[in-house]
Coordinates of C-alpha atoms in Angstrom, one line a residue:
M1 CA 28.1 -7.4 -24.4
L2 CA 28.5 -11.3 -25.0
R3 CA 25.0 -12.9 -25.8
G4 CA 23.6 -15.9 -26.7
R5 CA 25.5 -19.4 -26.3
T6 CA 28.5 -18.0 -26.2
G7 CA 27.9 -15.3 -23.1
Q8 CA 26.1 -18.4 -21.3
L9 CA 29.5 -19.9 -21.8
V10 CA 31.5 -17.5 -21.1
D11 CA 29.4 -17.0 -17.8
A12 CA 30.0 -20.8 -17.2
V13 CA 33.3 -20.9 -16.9
R14 CA 33.8 -18.1 -15.3
E15 CA 31.8 -18.7 -12.2
E16 CA 33.9 -22.6 -11.6
G17 CA 36.8 -20.4 -11.8
L18 CA 38.4 -21.7 -14.6
T19 CA 40.0 -18.1 -16.1
F20 CA 40.9 -14.8 -15.3
L21 CA 39.8 -13.5 -18.4
V22 CA 37.3 -11.3 -18.4
E23 CA 34.2 -10.6 -20.3
A24 CA 36.1 -7.6 -22.7
R25 CA 39.1 -9.8 -23.5
F26 CA 36.2 -12.9 -24.4
D27 CA 35.4 -10.2 -26.4
V28 CA 38.3 -9.7 -28.4
L29 CA 38.5 -13.5 -28.8
R30 CA 35.2 -13.7 -30.1
R31 CA 35.3 -11.1 -32.5
C32 CA 38.2 -12.2 -34.0
L33 CA 37.8 -15.6 -34.6
A34 CA 34.8 -14.4 -36.2
A35 CA 36.5 -11.8 -38.6
A36 CA 38.7 -15.2 -40.2
D37 CA 35.4 -16.8 -40.6
D38 CA 34.1 -13.6 -42.3
R39 CA 37.3 -13.2 -44.7
A40 CA 37.2 -17.4 -44.8
V41 CA 40.6 -17.7 -43.4
P42 CA 41.6 -20.9 -43.6
G43 CA 43.1 -23.4 -40.4
D44 CA 42.5 -23.9 -36.9
V45 CA 42.4 -22.6 -33.5
V46 CA 45.4 -23.0 -31.0
E47 CA 46.0 -21.7 -27.5
A48 CA 49.4 -21.2 -25.7
G49 CA 48.7 -20.9 -22.0
V50 CA 45.5 -23.1 -21.4
A51 CA 45.7 -22.8 -17.5
A52 CA 42.6 -24.3 -15.4
G53 CA 41.0 -24.4 -19.3
G54 CA 38.3 -21.7 -19.4
S55 CA 39.1 -19.7 -22.5
A56 CA 40.4 -23.0 -24.4
I57 CA 36.8 -24.4 -23.8
V58 CA 35.1 -21.1 -25.2
L59 CA 37.6 -21.1 -27.8
A60 CA 37.3 -25.1 -28.9
S61 CA 33.2 -24.2 -28.5
L62 CA 33.8 -21.5 -30.8
A63 CA 35.9 -23.1 -33.5
R64 CA 33.4 -26.2 -34.0
P65 CA 32.5 -27.5 -36.3
R66 CA 34.4 -26.0 -38.7
R67 CA 37.8 -25.8 -37.2
R68 CA 40.1 -28.2 -34.7
F69 CA 41.7 -26.9 -31.4
A70 CA 45.0 -27.5 -30.3
G71 CA 45.4 -26.2 -26.3
F72 CA 49.1 -26.1 -25.7
D73 CA 50.4 -26.1 -21.8
V74 CA 53.0 -27.6 -19.3
F75 CA 49.7 -28.2 -17.0
G76 CA 51.6 -28.1 -14.0
M77 CA 53.8 -24.9 -12.2
I78 CA 54.3 -22.2 -14.7
P79 CA 58.1 -21.6 -15.0
P80 CA 59.8 -19.0 -14.2
P81 CA 60.4 -15.9 -16.1
G82 CA 63.7 -15.1 -17.7
E83 CA 66.9 -12.3 -17.6
L84 CA 64.9 -10.1 -20.3
D85 CA 61.3 -10.2 -18.1
S86 CA 60.1 -7.3 -15.9
P87 CA 60.6 -7.0 -12.3
D88 CA 57.0 -7.6 -11.9
A89 CA 56.8 -10.5 -13.5
H90 CA 59.7 -12.0 -11.5
A91 CA 57.5 -10.7 -8.2
R92 CA 54.6 -12.5 -9.3
H93 CA 56.3 -15.2 -10.0
A94 CA 57.5 -15.3 -6.6
I95 CA 54.0 -15.6 -4.9
I96 CA 53.7 -18.7 -7.2
R97 CA 56.3 -20.3 -6.2
E98 CA 56.1 -19.4 -2.1
R99 CA 52.1 -21.0 -3.0
R100 CA 50.7 -17.4 -2.6
A101 CA 49.0 -16.7 -5.5
E102 CA 45.3 -17.5 -5.2
G103 CA 43.0 -19.1 -7.3
I104 CA 39.2 -18.1 -8.5
A105 CA 35.5 -18.7 -7.2
G106 CA 37.3 -20.9 -4.1
R107 CA 39.5 -22.9 -5.9
P108 CA 43.1 -23.1 -6.1
Y109 CA 45.6 -21.5 -7.6
Y110 CA 45.8 -24.0 -10.9
G111 CA 49.7 -24.7 -11.3
Y112 CA 49.2 -25.9 -7.3
V113 CA 46.9 -29.1 -9.0
D114 CA 48.4 -32.1 -8.9
D115 CA 46.2 -33.8 -12.5
L116 CA 46.0 -30.4 -13.6
H117 CA 45.6 -31.6 -17.3
G118 CA 42.9 -34.3 -15.8
E119 CA 41.1 -31.6 -14.7
V120 CA 40.9 -29.5 -17.5
V121 CA 40.0 -32.4 -19.8
A122 CA 37.4 -33.3 -17.7
A123 CA 35.7 -29.4 -17.2
F124 CA 35.9 -29.7 -21.1
A125 CA 33.8 -32.9 -20.4
R126 CA 31.2 -30.9 -18.5
H127 CA 30.6 -28.3 -21.2
G128 CA 30.1 -31.3 -24.1
I129 CA 33.3 -31.2 -25.8
A130 CA 35.5 -34.0 -25.8
V131 CA 39.2 -34.2 -25.6
D132 CA 39.4 -36.6 -28.4
G133 CA 43.2 -35.9 -29.5
T134 CA 41.9 -34.8 -33.0
D135 CA 39.5 -31.9 -33.4
V136 CA 40.2 -31.1 -29.9
K137 CA 43.6 -32.2 -28.3
L138 CA 45.4 -30.6 -25.4
V139 CA 49.3 -31.4 -25.6
R140 CA 51.2 -31.1 -22.4
G141 CA 54.7 -30.1 -22.5
L142 CA 57.2 -26.9 -22.9
F143 CA 56.7 -24.8 -26.3
G144 CA 59.5 -25.4 -27.5
E145 CA 59.3 -29.0 -27.7
T146 CA 56.2 -30.2 -28.4
M147 CA 54.9 -27.0 -30.9
P148 CA 57.4 -28.1 -33.6
A149 CA 55.4 -31.9 -33.8
E150 CA 52.1 -30.7 -32.8
L151 CA 51.0 -27.7 -34.6
P152 CA 48.2 -27.8 -37.1
E153 CA 49.9 -27.1 -41.0
R154 CA 47.5 -23.7 -40.8
I155 CA 46.0 -21.5 -38.4
A156 CA 43.7 -19.2 -38.7
F157 CA 44.0 -17.8 -34.7
A158 CA 45.9 -17.7 -31.5
H159 CA 45.2 -17.1 -28.2
L160 CA 48.7 -16.4 -26.4
D161 CA 48.7 -16.4 -22.5
C162 CA 51.8 -17.5 -21.5
D163 CA 53.1 -14.5 -19.7
W164 CA 56.9 -13.8 -20.1
Y165 CA 59.2 -12.7 -22.4
D166 CA 60.5 -16.1 -24.1
P167 CA 57.4 -18.1 -24.4
V168 CA 56.0 -15.5 -25.9
L169 CA 58.5 -14.7 -28.6
T170 CA 59.2 -18.6 -28.7
V171 CA 55.4 -19.5 -29.6
L172 CA 55.3 -16.8 -31.9
R173 CA 58.2 -17.7 -34.1
A174 CA 56.2 -21.1 -34.1
V175 CA 52.8 -19.8 -35.1
A176 CA 53.7 -16.9 -37.4
P177 CA 54.5 -19.4 -40.0
R178 CA 51.0 -20.8 -39.9
V179 CA 49.3 -18.3 -40.1
P180 CA 47.3 -17.4 -43.6
P181 CA 46.3 -13.5 -44.6
G182 CA 43.5 -12.2 -42.7
G183 CA 44.3 -14.7 -39.5
S184 CA 45.3 -13.3 -36.2
I185 CA 47.6 -14.1 -33.2
V186 CA 45.8 -12.6 -29.7
L187 CA 48.5 -11.8 -26.6
D188 CA 46.6 -11.8 -23.7
D189 CA 49.4 -10.6 -21.6
Y190 CA 50.3 -7.4 -23.8
G191 CA 49.3 -4.6 -21.2
D192 CA 50.2 -6.7 -18.0
Y193 CA 54.0 -7.5 -18.4
G194 CA 57.1 -5.7 -19.9
G195 CA 58.5 -8.9 -21.6
C196 CA 55.2 -10.0 -22.8
R197 CA 55.2 -6.7 -24.8
R198 CA 59.2 -6.5 -25.6
A199 CA 58.3 -10.2 -27.4
V200 CA 56.2 -8.6 -29.4
T201 CA 58.2 -5.4 -30.7
D202 CA 61.1 -8.3 -31.6
F203 CA 59.0 -10.7 -32.9
L204 CA 57.4 -7.5 -35.5
A205 CA 61.1 -6.6 -36.0
D206 CA 61.7 -9.4 -38.3
A207 CA 58.2 -10.1 -39.2
P208 CA 57.0 -7.6 -41.4
G209 CA 53.8 -9.5 -42.5
F210 CA 52.4 -8.9 -39.6
T211 CA 50.6 -5.2 -38.0
L212 CA 49.4 -4.9 -34.6
I213 CA 46.3 -3.5 -34.4
A214 CA 45.1 -3.1 -31.1
T215 CA 46.8 -3.0 -27.7
T216 CA 43.9 -3.0 -25.5
P217 CA 42.2 -4.8 -23.7
T218 CA 44.6 -7.5 -25.5
A219 CA 46.7 -7.0 -28.5
V220 CA 45.8 -8.8 -31.5
L221 CA 48.2 -9.2 -34.3
R222 CA 47.1 -9.5 -38.0
R223 CA 48.5 -11.1 -40.8
R224 CA 48.6 -9.0 -44.1

């Protein structure tokens, strides 16, 4: 169970409908980042797939003051899955595309919000974190277009919550070369969508320096 200030913050973002993540998944994020601190792994914290901002707010809080935080998202309607994604991913996107997806705690689904970026910035501010573009930044656009220029030089911890095969593999290949030994990558959708699992398998085939050390409640890759 998450306790203290982190537990209170997780409860708050969940009650506000800012995240679909359950407490057990937040605990994985906390433990992985704590392990990077214990090992003195250099680098910053990255999230790919900010959505309504709940997990990003928690990660930015955990990162301070030692590390910076960078969140990446289109901040709008999620792009569709591709040919290498499973039928359940396409079915889920059809629900989203047809505007039948439900939000949390009475909020609209985040992909239907006109100014999602502005709402996420405001949510950060409500929890005492300024999106200043330096210590905390939110980068808008497709991962393949924004990450080459906007990723930190070194990444101690990354959280990938980007659902489908193509974005997961794109982010893994962009992030991995910047992760020092002892750093980790958490993949939220590994147990939810076949495309995410396939992307991890394909990534590991070409990345012998990483080991899949856990698959539940989320997958964790550790750099050896």
